Short mmCIF file of N, CA and C in Angstrom, two decimals:
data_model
loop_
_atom_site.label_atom_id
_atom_site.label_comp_id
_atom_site.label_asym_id
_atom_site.label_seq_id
_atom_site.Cartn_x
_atom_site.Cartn_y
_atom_site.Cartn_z
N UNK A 16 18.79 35.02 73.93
CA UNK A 16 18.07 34.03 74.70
C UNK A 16 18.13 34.39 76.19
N UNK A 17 16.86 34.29 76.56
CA UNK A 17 16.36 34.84 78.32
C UNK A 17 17.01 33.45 79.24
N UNK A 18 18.16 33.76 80.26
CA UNK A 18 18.57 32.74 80.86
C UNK A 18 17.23 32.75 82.05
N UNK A 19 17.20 32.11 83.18
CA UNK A 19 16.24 31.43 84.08
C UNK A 19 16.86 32.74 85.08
N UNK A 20 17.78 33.52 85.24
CA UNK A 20 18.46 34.50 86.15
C UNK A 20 17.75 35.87 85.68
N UNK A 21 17.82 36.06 84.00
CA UNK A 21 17.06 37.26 83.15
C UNK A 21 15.57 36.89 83.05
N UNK A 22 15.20 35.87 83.36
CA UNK A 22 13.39 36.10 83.56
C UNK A 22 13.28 36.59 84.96
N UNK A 23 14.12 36.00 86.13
CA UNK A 23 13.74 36.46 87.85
C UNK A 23 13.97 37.72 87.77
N UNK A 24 14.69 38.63 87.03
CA UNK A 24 15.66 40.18 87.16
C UNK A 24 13.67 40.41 86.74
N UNK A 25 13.42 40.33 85.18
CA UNK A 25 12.25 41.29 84.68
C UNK A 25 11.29 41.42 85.99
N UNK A 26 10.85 39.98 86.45
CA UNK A 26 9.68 39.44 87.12
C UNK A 26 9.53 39.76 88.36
N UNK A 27 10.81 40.11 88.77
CA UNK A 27 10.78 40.40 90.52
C UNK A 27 11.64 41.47 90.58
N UNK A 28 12.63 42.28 89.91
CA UNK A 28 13.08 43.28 89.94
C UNK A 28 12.54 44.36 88.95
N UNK A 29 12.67 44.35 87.92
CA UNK A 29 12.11 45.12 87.19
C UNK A 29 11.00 46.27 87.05
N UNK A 30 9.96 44.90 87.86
CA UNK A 30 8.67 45.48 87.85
C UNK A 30 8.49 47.09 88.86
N UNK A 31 9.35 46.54 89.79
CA UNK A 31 9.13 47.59 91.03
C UNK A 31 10.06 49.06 90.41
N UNK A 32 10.13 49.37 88.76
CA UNK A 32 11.09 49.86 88.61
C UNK A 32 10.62 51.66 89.27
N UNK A 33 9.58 51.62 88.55
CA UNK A 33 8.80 53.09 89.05
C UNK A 33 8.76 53.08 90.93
N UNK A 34 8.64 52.33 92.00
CA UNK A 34 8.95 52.61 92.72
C UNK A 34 9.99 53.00 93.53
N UNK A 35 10.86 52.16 92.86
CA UNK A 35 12.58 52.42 93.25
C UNK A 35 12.91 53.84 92.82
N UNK A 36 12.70 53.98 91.80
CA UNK A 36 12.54 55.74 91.38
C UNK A 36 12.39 56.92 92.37
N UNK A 37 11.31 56.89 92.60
CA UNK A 37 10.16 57.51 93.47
C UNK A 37 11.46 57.74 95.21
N UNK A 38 11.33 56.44 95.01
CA UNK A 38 12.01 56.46 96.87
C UNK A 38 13.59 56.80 96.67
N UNK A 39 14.15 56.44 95.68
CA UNK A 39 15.26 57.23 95.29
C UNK A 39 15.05 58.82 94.97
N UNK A 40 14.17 59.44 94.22
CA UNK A 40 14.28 60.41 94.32
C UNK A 40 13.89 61.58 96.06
N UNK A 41 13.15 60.83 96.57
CA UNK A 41 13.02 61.04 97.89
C UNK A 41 14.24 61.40 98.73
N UNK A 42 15.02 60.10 98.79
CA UNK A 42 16.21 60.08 99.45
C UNK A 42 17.45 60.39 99.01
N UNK A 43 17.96 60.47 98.00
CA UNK A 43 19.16 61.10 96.86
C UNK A 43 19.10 62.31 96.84
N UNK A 44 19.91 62.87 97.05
CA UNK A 44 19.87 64.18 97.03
C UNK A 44 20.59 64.53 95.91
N UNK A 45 20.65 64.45 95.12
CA UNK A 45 21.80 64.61 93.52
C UNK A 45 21.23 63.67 92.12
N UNK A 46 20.10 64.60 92.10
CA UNK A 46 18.85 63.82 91.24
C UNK A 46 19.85 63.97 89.87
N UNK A 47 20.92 64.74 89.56
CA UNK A 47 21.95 63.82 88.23
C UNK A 47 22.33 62.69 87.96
N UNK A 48 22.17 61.98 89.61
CA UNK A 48 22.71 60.56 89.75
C UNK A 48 21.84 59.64 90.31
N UNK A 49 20.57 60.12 89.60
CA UNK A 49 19.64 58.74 90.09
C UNK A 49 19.74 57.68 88.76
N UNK A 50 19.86 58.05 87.92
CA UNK A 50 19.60 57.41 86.82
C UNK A 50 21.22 56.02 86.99
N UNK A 51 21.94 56.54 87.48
CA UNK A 51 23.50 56.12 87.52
C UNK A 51 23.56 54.93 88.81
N UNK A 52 23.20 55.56 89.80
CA UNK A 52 22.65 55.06 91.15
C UNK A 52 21.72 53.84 90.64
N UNK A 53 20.63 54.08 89.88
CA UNK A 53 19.85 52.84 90.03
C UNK A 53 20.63 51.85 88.73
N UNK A 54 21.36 52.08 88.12
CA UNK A 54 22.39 51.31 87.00
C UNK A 54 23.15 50.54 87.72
N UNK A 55 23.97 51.24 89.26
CA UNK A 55 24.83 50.46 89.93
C UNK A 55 24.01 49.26 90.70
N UNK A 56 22.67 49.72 90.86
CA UNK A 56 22.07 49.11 91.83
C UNK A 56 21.52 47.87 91.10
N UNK A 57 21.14 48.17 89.89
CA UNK A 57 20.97 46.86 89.35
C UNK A 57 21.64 45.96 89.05
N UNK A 58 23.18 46.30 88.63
CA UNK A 58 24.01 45.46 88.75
C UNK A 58 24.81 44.40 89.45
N UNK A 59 24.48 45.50 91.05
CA UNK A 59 25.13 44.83 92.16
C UNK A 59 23.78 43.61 92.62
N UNK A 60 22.26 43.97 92.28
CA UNK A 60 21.71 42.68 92.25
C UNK A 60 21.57 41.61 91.54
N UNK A 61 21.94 41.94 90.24
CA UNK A 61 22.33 41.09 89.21
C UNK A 61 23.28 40.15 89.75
N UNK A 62 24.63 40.83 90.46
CA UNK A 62 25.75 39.92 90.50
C UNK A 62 25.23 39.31 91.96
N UNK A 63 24.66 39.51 92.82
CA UNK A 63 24.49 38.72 93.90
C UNK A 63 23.50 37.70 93.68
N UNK A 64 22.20 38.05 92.59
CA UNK A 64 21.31 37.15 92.73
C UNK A 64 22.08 35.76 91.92
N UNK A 65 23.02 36.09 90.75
CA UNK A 65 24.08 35.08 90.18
C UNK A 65 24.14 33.75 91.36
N UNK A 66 24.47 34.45 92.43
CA UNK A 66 25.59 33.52 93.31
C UNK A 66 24.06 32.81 94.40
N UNK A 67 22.88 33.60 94.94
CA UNK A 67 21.77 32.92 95.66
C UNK A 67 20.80 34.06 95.12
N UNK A 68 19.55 33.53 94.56
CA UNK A 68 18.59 34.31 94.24
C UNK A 68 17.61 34.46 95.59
N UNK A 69 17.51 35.87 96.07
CA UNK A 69 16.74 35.91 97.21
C UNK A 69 15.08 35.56 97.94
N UNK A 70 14.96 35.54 98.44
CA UNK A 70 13.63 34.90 98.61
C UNK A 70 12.80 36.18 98.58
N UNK A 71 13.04 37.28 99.06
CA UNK A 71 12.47 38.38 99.61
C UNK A 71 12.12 39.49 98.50
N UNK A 72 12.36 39.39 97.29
CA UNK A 72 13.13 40.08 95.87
C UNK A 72 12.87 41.81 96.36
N UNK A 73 11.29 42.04 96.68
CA UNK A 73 11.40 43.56 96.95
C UNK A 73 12.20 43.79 97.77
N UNK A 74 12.39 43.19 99.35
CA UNK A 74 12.42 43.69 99.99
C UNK A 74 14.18 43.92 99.80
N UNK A 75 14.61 43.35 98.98
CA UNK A 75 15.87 43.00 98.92
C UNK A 75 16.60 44.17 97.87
N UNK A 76 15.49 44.43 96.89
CA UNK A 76 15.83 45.60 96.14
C UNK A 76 15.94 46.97 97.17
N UNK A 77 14.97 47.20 98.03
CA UNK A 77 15.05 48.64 98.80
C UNK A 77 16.02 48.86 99.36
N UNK A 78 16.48 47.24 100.21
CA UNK A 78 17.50 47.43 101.51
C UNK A 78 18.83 47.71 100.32
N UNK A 79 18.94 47.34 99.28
CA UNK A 79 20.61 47.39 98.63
C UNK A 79 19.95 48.96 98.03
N UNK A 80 19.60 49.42 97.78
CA UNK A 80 19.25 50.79 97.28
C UNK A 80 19.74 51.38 98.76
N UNK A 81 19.00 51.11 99.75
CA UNK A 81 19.62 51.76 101.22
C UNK A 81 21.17 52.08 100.97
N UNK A 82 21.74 50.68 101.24
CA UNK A 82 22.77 50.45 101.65
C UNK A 82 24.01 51.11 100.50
N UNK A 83 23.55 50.82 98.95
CA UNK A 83 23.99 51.73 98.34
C UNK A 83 24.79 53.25 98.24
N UNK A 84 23.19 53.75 99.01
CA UNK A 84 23.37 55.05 99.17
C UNK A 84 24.26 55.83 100.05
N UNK A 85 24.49 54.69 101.42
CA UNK A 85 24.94 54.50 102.41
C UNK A 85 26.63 54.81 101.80
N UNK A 86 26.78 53.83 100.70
CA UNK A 86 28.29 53.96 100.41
C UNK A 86 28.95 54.54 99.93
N UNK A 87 27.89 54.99 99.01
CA UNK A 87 28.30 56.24 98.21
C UNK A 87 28.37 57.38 99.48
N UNK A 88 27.47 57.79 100.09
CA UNK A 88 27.69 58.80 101.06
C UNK A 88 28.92 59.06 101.66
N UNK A 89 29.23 57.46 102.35
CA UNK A 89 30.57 57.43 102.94
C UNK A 89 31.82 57.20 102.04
N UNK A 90 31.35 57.14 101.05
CA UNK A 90 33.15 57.37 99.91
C UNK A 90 33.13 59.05 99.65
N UNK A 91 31.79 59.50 99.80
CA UNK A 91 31.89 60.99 99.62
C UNK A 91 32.36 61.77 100.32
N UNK A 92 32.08 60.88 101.65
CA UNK A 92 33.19 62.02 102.78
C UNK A 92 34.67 61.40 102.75
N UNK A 93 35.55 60.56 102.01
CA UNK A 93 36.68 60.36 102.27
C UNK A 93 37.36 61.27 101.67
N UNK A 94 38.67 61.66 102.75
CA UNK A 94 39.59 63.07 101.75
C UNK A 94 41.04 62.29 101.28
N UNK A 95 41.38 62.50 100.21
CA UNK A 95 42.53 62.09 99.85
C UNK A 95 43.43 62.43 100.94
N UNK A 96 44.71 61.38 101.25
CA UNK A 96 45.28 61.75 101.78
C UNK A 96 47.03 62.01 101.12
N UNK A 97 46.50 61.81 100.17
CA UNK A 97 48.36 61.86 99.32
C UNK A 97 48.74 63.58 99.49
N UNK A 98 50.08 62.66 99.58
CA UNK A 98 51.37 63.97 99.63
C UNK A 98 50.96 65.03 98.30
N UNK A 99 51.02 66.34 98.87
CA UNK A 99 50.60 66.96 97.53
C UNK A 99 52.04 67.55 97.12
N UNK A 100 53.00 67.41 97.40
CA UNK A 100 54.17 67.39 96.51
C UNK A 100 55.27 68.53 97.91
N UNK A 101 56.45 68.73 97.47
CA UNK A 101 57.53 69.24 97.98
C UNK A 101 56.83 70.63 98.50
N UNK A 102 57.11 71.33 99.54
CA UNK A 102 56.92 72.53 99.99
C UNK A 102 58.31 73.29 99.34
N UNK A 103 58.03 74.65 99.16
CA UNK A 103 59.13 75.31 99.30
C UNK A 103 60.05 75.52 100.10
N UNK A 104 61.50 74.73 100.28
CA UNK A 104 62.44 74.89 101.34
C UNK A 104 62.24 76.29 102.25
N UNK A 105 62.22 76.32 103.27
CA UNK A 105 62.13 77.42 104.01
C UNK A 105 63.43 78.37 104.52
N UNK A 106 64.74 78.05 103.72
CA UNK A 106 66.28 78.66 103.43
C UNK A 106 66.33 79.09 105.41
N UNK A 107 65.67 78.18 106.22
CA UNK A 107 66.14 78.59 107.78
C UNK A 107 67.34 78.04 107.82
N UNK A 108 68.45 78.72 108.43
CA UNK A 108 69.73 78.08 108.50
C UNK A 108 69.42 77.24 109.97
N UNK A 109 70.49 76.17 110.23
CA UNK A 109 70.36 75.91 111.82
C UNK A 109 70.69 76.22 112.40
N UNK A 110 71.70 77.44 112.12
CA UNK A 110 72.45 78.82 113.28
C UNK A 110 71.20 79.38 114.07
N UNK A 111 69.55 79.68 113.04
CA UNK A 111 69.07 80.26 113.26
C UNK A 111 67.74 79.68 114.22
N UNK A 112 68.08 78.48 114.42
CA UNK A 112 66.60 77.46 114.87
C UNK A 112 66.95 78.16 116.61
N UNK A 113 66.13 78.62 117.48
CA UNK A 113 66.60 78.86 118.93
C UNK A 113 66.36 77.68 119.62
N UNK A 114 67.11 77.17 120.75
CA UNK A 114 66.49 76.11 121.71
C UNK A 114 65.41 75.74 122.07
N UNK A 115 64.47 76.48 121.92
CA UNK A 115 62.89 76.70 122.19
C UNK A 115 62.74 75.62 121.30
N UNK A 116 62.89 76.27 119.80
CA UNK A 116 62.62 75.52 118.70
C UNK A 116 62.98 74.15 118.48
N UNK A 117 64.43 73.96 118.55
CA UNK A 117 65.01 72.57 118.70
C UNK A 117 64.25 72.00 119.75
N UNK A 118 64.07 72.24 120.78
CA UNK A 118 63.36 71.49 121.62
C UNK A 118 62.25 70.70 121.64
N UNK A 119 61.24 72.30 120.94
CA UNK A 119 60.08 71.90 120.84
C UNK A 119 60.03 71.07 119.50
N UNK A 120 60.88 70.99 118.67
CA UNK A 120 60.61 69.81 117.09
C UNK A 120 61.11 68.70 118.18
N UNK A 121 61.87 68.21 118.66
CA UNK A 121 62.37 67.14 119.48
C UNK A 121 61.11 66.63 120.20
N UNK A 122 60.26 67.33 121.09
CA UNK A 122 59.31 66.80 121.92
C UNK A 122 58.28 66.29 120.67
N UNK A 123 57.93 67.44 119.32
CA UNK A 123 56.85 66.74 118.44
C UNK A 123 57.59 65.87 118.10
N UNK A 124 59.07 65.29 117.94
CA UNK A 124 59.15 64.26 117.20
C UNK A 124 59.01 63.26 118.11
N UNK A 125 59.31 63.05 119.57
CA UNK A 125 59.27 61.85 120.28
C UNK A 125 57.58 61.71 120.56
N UNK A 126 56.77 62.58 120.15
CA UNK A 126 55.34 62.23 120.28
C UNK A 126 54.71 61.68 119.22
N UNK A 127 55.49 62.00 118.28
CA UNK A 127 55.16 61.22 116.78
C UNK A 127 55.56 60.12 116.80
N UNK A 128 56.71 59.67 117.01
CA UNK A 128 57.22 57.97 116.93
C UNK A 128 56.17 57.66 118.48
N UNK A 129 56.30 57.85 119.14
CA UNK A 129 55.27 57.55 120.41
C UNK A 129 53.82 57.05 120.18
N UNK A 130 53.27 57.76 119.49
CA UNK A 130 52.03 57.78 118.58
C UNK A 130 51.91 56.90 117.81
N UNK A 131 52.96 56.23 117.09
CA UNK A 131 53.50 55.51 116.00
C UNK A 131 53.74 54.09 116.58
N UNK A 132 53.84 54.03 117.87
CA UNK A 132 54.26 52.65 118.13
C UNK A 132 52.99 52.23 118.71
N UNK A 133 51.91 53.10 119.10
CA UNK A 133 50.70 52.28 119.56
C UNK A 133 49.90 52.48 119.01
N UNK A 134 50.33 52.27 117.15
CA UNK A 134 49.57 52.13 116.14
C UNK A 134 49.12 50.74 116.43
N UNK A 135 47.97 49.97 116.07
CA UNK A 135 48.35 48.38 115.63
C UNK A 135 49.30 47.92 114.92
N UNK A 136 49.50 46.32 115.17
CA UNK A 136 50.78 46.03 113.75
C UNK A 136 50.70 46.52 112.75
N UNK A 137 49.24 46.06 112.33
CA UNK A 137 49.16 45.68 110.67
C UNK A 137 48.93 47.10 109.88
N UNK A 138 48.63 47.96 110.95
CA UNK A 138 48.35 49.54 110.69
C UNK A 138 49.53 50.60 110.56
N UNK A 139 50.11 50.26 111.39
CA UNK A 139 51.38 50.65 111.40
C UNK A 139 52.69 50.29 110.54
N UNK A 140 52.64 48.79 110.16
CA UNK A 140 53.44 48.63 108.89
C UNK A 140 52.53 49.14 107.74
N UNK A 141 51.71 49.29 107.59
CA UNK A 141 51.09 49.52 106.21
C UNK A 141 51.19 51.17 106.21
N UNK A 142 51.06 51.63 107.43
CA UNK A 142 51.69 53.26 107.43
C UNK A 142 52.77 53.64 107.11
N UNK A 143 54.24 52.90 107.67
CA UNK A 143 55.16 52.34 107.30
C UNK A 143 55.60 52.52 105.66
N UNK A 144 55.36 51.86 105.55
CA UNK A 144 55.22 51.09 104.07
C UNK A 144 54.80 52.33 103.49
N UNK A 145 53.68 52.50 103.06
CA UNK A 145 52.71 53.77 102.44
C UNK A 145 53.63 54.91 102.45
N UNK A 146 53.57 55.68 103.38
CA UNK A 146 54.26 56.85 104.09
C UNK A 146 55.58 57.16 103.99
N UNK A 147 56.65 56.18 104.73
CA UNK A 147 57.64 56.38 104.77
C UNK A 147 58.80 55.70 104.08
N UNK A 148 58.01 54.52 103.27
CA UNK A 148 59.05 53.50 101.98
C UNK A 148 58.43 54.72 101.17
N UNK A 149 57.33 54.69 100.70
CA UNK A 149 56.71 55.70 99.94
C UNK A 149 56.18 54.69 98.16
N UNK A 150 55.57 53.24 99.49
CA UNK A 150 54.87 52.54 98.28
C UNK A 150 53.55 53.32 97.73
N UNK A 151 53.80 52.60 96.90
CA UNK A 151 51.92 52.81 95.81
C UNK A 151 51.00 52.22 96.66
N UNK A 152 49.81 52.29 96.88
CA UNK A 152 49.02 51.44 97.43
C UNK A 152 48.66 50.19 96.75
N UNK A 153 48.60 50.35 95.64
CA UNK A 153 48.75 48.86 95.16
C UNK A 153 49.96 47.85 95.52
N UNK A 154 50.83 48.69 95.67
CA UNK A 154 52.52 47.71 96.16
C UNK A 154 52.16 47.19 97.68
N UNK A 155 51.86 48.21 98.45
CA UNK A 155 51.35 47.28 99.85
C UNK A 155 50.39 46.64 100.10
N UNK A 156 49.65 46.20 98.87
CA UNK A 156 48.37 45.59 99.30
C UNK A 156 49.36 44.50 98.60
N UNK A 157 50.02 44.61 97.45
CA UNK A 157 50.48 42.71 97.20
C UNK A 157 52.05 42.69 98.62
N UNK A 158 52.26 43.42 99.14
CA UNK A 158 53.34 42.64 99.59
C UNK A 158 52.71 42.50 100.96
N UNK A 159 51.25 43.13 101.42
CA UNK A 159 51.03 42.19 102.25
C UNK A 159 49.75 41.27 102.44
N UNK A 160 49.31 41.30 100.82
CA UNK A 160 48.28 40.46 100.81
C UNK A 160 46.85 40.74 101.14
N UNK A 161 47.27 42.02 101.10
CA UNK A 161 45.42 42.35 101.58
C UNK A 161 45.06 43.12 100.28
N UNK A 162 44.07 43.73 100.43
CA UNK A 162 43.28 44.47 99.53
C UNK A 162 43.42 46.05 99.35
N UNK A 163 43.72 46.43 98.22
CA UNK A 163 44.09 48.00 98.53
C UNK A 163 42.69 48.77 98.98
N UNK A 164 41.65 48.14 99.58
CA UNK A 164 40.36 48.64 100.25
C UNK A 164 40.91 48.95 101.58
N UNK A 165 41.23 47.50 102.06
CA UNK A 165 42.64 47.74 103.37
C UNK A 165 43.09 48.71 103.71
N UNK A 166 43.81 48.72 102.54
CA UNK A 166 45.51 49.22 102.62
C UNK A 166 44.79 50.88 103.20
N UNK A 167 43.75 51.14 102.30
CA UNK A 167 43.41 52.54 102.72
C UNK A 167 42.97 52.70 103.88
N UNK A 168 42.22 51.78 104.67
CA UNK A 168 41.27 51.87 105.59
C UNK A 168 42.35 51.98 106.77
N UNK A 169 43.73 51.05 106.93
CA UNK A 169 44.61 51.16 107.38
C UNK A 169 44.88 52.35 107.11
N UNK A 170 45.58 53.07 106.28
CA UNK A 170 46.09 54.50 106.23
C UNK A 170 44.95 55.51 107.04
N UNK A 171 43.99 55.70 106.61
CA UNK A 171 42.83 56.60 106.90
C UNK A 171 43.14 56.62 109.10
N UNK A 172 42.52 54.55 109.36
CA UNK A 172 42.90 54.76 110.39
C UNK A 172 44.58 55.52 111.52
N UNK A 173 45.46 54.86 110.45
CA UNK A 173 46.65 55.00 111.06
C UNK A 173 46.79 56.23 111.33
N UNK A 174 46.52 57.21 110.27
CA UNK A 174 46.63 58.92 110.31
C UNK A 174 46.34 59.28 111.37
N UNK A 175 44.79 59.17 111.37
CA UNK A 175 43.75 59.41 112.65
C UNK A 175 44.39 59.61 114.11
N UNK A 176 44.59 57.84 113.69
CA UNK A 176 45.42 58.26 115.71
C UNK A 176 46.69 58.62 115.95
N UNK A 177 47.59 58.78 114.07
CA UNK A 177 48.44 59.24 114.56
C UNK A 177 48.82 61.05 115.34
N UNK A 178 47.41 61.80 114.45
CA UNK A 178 47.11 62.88 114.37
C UNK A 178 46.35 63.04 115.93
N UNK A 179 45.61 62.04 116.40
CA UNK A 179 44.84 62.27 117.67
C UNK A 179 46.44 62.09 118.94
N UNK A 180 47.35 61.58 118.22
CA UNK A 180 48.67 61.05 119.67
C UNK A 180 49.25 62.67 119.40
N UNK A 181 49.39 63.27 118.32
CA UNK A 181 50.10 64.64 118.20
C UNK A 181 49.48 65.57 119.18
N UNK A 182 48.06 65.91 118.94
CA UNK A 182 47.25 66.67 119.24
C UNK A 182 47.25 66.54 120.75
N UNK A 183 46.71 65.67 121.03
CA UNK A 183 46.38 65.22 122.38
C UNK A 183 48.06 65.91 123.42
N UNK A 184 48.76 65.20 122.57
CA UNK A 184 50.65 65.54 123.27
C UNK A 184 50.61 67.16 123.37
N UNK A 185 50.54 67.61 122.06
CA UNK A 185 50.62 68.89 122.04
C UNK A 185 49.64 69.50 123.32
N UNK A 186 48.23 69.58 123.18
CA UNK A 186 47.26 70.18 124.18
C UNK A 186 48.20 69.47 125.89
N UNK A 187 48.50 68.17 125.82
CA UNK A 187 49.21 68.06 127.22
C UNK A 187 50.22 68.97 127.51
N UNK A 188 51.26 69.02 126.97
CA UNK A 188 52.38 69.87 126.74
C UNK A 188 51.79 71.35 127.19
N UNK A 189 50.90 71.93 126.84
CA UNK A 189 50.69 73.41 126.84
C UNK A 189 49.94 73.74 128.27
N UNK A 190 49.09 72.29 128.75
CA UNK A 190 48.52 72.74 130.11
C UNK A 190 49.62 72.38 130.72
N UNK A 191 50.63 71.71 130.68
CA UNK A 191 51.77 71.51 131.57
C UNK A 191 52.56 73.08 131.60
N UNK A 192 52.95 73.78 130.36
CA UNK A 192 53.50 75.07 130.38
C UNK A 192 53.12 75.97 130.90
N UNK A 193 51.46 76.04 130.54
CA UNK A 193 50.76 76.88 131.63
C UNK A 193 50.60 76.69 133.11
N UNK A 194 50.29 75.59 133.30
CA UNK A 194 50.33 75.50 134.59
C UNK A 194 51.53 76.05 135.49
N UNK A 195 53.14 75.50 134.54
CA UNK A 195 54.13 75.97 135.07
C UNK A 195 54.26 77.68 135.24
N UNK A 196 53.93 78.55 134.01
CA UNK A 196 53.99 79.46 134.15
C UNK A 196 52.87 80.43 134.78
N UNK A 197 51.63 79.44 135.48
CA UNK A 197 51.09 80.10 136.61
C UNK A 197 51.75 80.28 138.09
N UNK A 198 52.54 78.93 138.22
CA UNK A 198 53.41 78.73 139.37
C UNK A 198 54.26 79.79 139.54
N UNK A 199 54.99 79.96 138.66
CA UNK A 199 56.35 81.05 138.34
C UNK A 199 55.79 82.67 138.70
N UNK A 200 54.24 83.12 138.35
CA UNK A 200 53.55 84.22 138.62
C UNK A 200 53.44 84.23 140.07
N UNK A 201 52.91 83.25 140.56
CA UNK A 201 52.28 82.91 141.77
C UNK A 201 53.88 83.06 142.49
N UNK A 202 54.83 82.42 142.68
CA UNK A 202 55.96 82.53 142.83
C UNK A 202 56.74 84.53 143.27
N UNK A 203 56.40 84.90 141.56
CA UNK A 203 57.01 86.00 141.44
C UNK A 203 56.12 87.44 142.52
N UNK A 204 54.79 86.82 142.87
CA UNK A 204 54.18 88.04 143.44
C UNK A 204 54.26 87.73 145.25
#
């Protein structure tokens, strides 16, 4: 039996099915996944028209086909960021680390916690948490109540700037060395 929701889907979605096609195949570039693409797409109007059936029905089918595509695109560029497991110990004794070295792990490490503290809160405990408790992402999304959509978006961000406070330190650090060791030339001649 046709509910009053499955006659609006045939009557106002349906029909436009050959066009949605067409402009999907236009814009999709991975014609394996049009058929899949327009499956998700019907669904996700299915479940919205559930909750308010739109006034606009075409125009409403193209823009979520847009926007769709939109998301898929951008889940396509996300890179995992999990630990891919233990490196091989590198058997360096610490007889053998020179001052240079100690030094210079000392300066990356005070640029890393540095980096780390002008994370945001909620970014920074969930980096925290993630990273260095070494929760599941599902464990930090219930212990702090958000969504493991979050939890990632937090990680993704947190990385970012923690990786932009390294970088940035590091490139400072090296025009400071150089500079010094132009002085020391300039000096020596």
């Amino acid at each position: 039996m046709q509910t009053e929701l499955d006659r609006w889907f045939v009557h106002e979605i349906l029909v436009h099915e050959e066009a949605l096609m067409r402009f999907l195949q236009r814009h999709w570039p991975h014609r394996e996944e049009l058929h899949d693409l327009r499956q998700e797409l019907y669904a996700r109007l299915y479940e919205a028209a559930a909750k308010a059936l739109p006034t606009q029905p075409k125009a409403f089918l193209f823009a979520s086909a847009r926007h769709l595509m939109t998301d898929r695109l951008r889940r396509g560029k996300v890179v995992s960021i999990e630990p891919m497991g233990d490196f091989e110990p590198s058997h360096v004794l610490v007889d053998e680390v020179s001052p240079e070295r100690w030094c210079g792990g000392r300066q990356a490490l005070r640029r890393l916690s540095e980096a780390f503290d002008r994370l945001p809160d909620r970014c920074r405990e969930v980096v925290w948490l993630r990273r260095v408790e070494e929760l599941s992402q599902k464990d930090v999304a219930l212990r702090l109540g958000i969504s493991e959509k979050t939890v990632e978006k937090h990680i993704a961000k947190g990385m970012r700037l923690l990786a932009d406070g390294l970088f940035a330190g590091e490139a400072r650090a090296r025009a400071e060395s150089d500079a010094a060791d132009a002085g020391a030339r300039r000096r020596a001649d």
